Amino acid sequence: MWLLVLNLVLLVFTVTSSAARYDGPVQCTWLPDNSDTTSSKLSLTCKVKILGEANSLNFSSIPAEVTSRLKIICENDLLYESVLPTQGLQRLHELVNLKIVNCKLLSIDPNSFLGLYNLKQLSINTHNANWGPGKSLELSSLSLTGLKELQVFDLSDNNIRSFPDGTFCSTTNLHTLNITRNRLKNPENFGFNIPECGSSELHNLDASYNNLRSLNEATGFSYLRRLQYLNLSSNNISEISGESLAGLVSLKVINLSNNRIEDLPHGLFAGSRELREIHLQNNSLFSLAKGIFHRLEQLLILDLSGNSLTSNHIDAGTFLGLIRLIVLNLSHNSLTHIDGRTFKDLFFLQILDLRNNSIGFIEDNSFLPLYNLHTLNLAENRLNTIAPLLFNGLFILSKLTLNNNLISSIDVKAFHNCSSLKELDLSSNALDQVPEAIQELTFLKTLDLGENQISDFRNGSFKNLNQLTGLRMIDNNIGNLTAGMLWDLPSLQVLNLAKNKIQGIERDTFKRNTQLEAIRLDENYIGEINGIFATLASLLWLNLSDNHLVWFDYAFIPKNLKWLDIHGNFIEHLGNYYKIQDEIRIKTLDASHNRITEISPMSIANSIELLFINNNFIKTIHPNTFLDKTNLARVDMYANELLNLDLSSLRLSSFPENKSLPEVYLGGNPFHCDCNMEWLQLINNMTDSRQYPKVMDLDNVLCKLTHSNRGMTHLPFNRAKTSDFLCTYETHCFALCHCCDFDACDCEMTCPSGCSCYHDRTWNTNVVDCSSQNAAEIPERIPMDATDVHLDGNKFKALKDHLFIGRKT
Ligand SMILES: *[C@@H]1O[C@H](CO)[C@@H](O)[C@H](O)[C@H]1NC(C)=O
Ligand SMILES: *[C@@H]1O[C@H](CO)[C@@H](O)[C@H](O)[C@H]1NC(C)=O
Ligand SMILES: *[C@@H]1O[C@H](CO)[C@@H](O)[C@H](O)[C@H]1NC(C)=O
Ligand SMILES: *[C@@H]1O[C@H](CO)[C@@H](O)[C@H](O)[C@H]1NC(C)=O
Ligand SMILES: *[C@@H]1O[C@H](CO)[C@@H](O)[C@H](O)[C@H]1NC(C)=O
Ligand SMILES: *[C@@H]1O[C@H](CO)[C@@H](O)[C@H](O)[C@H]1NC(C)=O
Ligand SMILES: *[C@@H]1O[C@H](CO)[C@@H](O)[C@H](O)[C@H]1NC(C)=O
Ligand SMILES: *[C@@H]1O[C@H](CO)[C@@H](O)[C@H](O)[C@H]1NC(C)=O
Ligand SMILES: *[C@@H]1O[C@H](CO)[C@@H](O)[C@H](O)[C@H]1NC(C)=O
Ligand SMILES: *[C@@H]1O[C@H](CO)[C@@H](O)[C@H](O)[C@H]1NC(C)=O
Ligand SMILES: *[C@@H]1O[C@H](CO)[C@@H](O)[C@H](O)[C@H]1NC(C)=O
Ligand SMILES: *[C@@H]1O[C@H](CO)[C@@H](O)[C@H](O)[C@H]1NC(C)=O
């Protein structure tokens, strides 16, 4: 019903804004057809439950003269059969684009679309498979008669098992046919077996995600002489005969990825000289017929990744004549060595991917002919040494990836010809020093030496690397840093030295690295940072977590730093000796897991947004600690040693309405349910004042009861009552009391000896506990205002008269 109302509203609204008048079916909404700005045609979208029911969409009321686009969407979950309303449809002769989505159709009757002689695009996606495996859409050889302008036909996801021969004979202008996600078993059932339809304009056939098992001579493609794009990916193809693509003389792109093909037979591509791209990734290829790619002189992309090819099948002949090849992907195969002549014709190759093989040996000068190569990936192989002539001739190589090999030595001359290299990844190898060979890479921008065993790191290690912006050396054995070691890197912006063995950093170590923006030094043994970073004006990000720091002072960090992580050290104090606030810009500070005992206004930067000081030994939060933190968003203080907390410790200066209040976490502290702590229970009811943060974990903040009661020793704050927040007293005299010089007077209260007495903030609760005294007499002078008197566990013999006289109940 609401849908209907909505449509009416929309109609009234749009009619006024457009010249066109619409009084079509109520299930439809419409917009001007933007694809054709010259005419005033409409694009209709209709939502129905199913098609063909008596009270469903009335096609006869669709304004035929003005409707050029129509999209019908059935309810996807409704598993009832729809029927094409043939008669209503045939009136729509202005229709250019028709889409029918989710309607569970089982057949398209002959001549269903007769009359749609302007239709160029047709999509029918029933998703019949959701309904049941047996629910297939069936077409007859006459289903498409009349669609002589049809160019793009999307029949994906219809559970179609076969097309009768000649199905596409009448659609003489069809250039794209999408039959992906159906249940076709054999290309013979694609409906193309009639030579008279051989003049078909079909350019693009997508038959991916079907159940094809084999391709052989008899397959129905051979008449598709204009076919340029053929997608047979994600089928179950295991058998291919050498003639299965015969006749596809215009083929440019073939996608056979994600199948189970084991070998490529002789002559497979022989008739398709126009091929630009061959995608064979993720098959089970272990052999390639000799000369399989011969004379594919137009080939640009060859993807053979994710197969089982060995070096016995990749040799000097394999890529012979691929003179235009730009991308060759041999990653994820089983190659063990590379023959020196393998790539000898590939002058234009730009990207060579050999990642994740078992390559242990590459013949000298193997890459010499590849003088256009800019990306070479040799990661995840078994290379031990880099010989002087391995990368010979790679003059324009800009990215070289060698991570996850077994490299322990690199010849000094190895990069002599790679003078254009910008990115070099040598991570996860077995290097024990910074390879001297890199000193020839004067254009290098990023260098990854992480996860090696480098301990030898000294002045001059990075000589000539003036352009280097990123250096990653995480997880090595690097010891103390001294002045001079990094001085050759004036452009350095990002430095990662985490997980090393650094104990000391000499002053001036970073003196020449004025561009540094981010430094990781976490998981080292650094004990002292005074004077090391303070001058790095561009530093924004510093990670010193998990080190051995004891002293911290804001004077140690540079003034533009925004992000600081010092968690997991032995810091006792967030010092601010010079009381600097205006020159600090820290937004995020993680000081958790240290030994901090107190925080005060000066120990937190006023610029702070996120503060983590959980898991410390904090006992004291000074009043107004957060008062000037006007950007505060979150403070984690859980797992500290707070017994008491004054409301003033959390006070903020009035937070603007449009900014959400800071969120505070306080759980895991050993709070006492002291008479001064009652406010915490109510803090989240004070948000209107905009002067206090929200405590997000109030459910988990417990306090220890001063006087254990109801058999409990601890209570969550939000379950405690006012009367649970108690302080002890010995004597008490109310302010308005006049007679307090005498003990017996009603006003002064003295806790009887041997008893414990408690009161809440307002003295509305006054507990006198004299239990378990073993006393024979009831204590005298029980305070007048006592509200709870506990006398159990005694041995009173008799209760005297007038004992409780005057006591309120
Ligand atoms: C469908 O619409 C046409 C034209 O508006 C009208 O004549 C016909 O009665 C309608 N049919 C039904 C079943 O409502
Ligand atoms: C065929 O349709 C699917 C969606 O069902 C789409 O992902 C694919 O790109 C289409 N193929 C072509 C060639 O347009
Ligand atoms: C099949 O390959 C064509 C390009 O050749 C591509 O446009 C289409 O999206 C692919 N189909 C699917 C389902 O990815
Ligand atoms: C090959 O087809 C697969 C669908 O299985 C698709 O994901 C991939 O993008 C296609 N490759 C090309 C180059 O079209
Ligand atoms: C693929 O084909 C094999 C036989 O070649 C068959 O056993 C298997 O069930 C098929 N897999 C699918 C998903 O159809
Ligand atoms: C590889 O192909 C199989 C089907 O042969 C498919 O299940 C799998 O998802 C594909 N893997 C990738 C990474 O595409
Ligand atoms: C090579 O293929 C693998 C796996 O199919 C893919 O992850 C990688 O991106 C491809 N490499 C290039 C350079 O396209
Ligand atoms: C190759 O890749 C597979 C996963 O795709 C991985 O398990 C294996 O470790 C890789 N091989 C090497 C040498 O890294
Ligand atoms: C590098 O290139 C020069 C020519 O510019 C050549 O003489 C030299 O042999 C090449 N190889 C090595 C490893 O130096
Ligand atoms: C490294 O360079 C610094 C600064 O020039 C210098 O003081 C130091 O002595 C040098 N160290 C070595 C071992 O040469
Ligand atoms: C490294 O630095 C620490 C602290 O500065 C010092 O105690 C230690 O002796 C130094 N180690 C070496 C090998 O210089
Ligand atoms: C505090 O607010 C909560 C919910 O916002 C409410 O349930 C509770 O009764 C309030 N407590 C007091 C004492 O006003």
Short mmCIF file of N, CA and C and ligand atoms in Angstrom, two decimals, residues 479-480 502-505 527, ligand 11:
data_model
loop_
_atom_site.label_atom_id
_atom_site.label_comp_id
_atom_site.label_asym_id
_atom_site.label_seq_id
_atom_site.Cartn_x
_atom_site.Cartn_y
_atom_site.Cartn_z
N GLY A 479 71.87 -3.20 15.72
CA GLY A 479 72.17 -2.73 17.07
C GLY A 479 72.04 -1.22 17.17
N ASN A 480 72.83 -0.62 18.06
CA ASN A 480 72.71 0.81 18.35
C ASN A 480 72.83 1.66 17.09
N ILE A 502 68.06 -2.57 18.93
CA ILE A 502 68.58 -1.24 19.23
C ILE A 502 68.40 -0.91 20.71
N GLN A 503 69.55 -0.58 21.36
CA GLN A 503 69.49 -0.18 22.77
C GLN A 503 69.64 1.32 22.89
N GLY A 504 70.57 1.83 22.10
CA GLY A 504 70.87 3.25 22.21
C GLY A 504 70.80 3.92 20.86
N ILE A 505 70.35 5.17 20.86
CA ILE A 505 70.35 5.97 19.64
C ILE A 505 71.15 7.22 19.96
N GLY A 527 66.34 2.71 25.72
CA GLY A 527 66.13 3.14 27.09
C GLY A 527 66.00 4.65 27.23
C1 LIG B 11 74.29 0.44 22.93
O1 LIG B 11 73.72 1.49 23.66
C2 LIG B 11 73.58 1.21 25.03
C3 LIG B 11 72.84 2.35 25.66
O2 LIG B 11 73.24 3.56 25.09
C4 LIG B 11 74.94 0.95 25.67
O3 LIG B 11 74.78 0.66 27.01
C5 LIG B 11 75.56 -0.21 24.95
O4 LIG B 11 76.85 -0.41 25.43
C6 LIG B 11 75.63 0.06 23.47
N1 LIG B 11 76.06 -1.15 22.80
C7 LIG B 11 77.03 -1.14 21.94
C8 LIG B 11 77.40 -2.46 21.34
O5 LIG B 11 77.62 -0.12 21.64
#
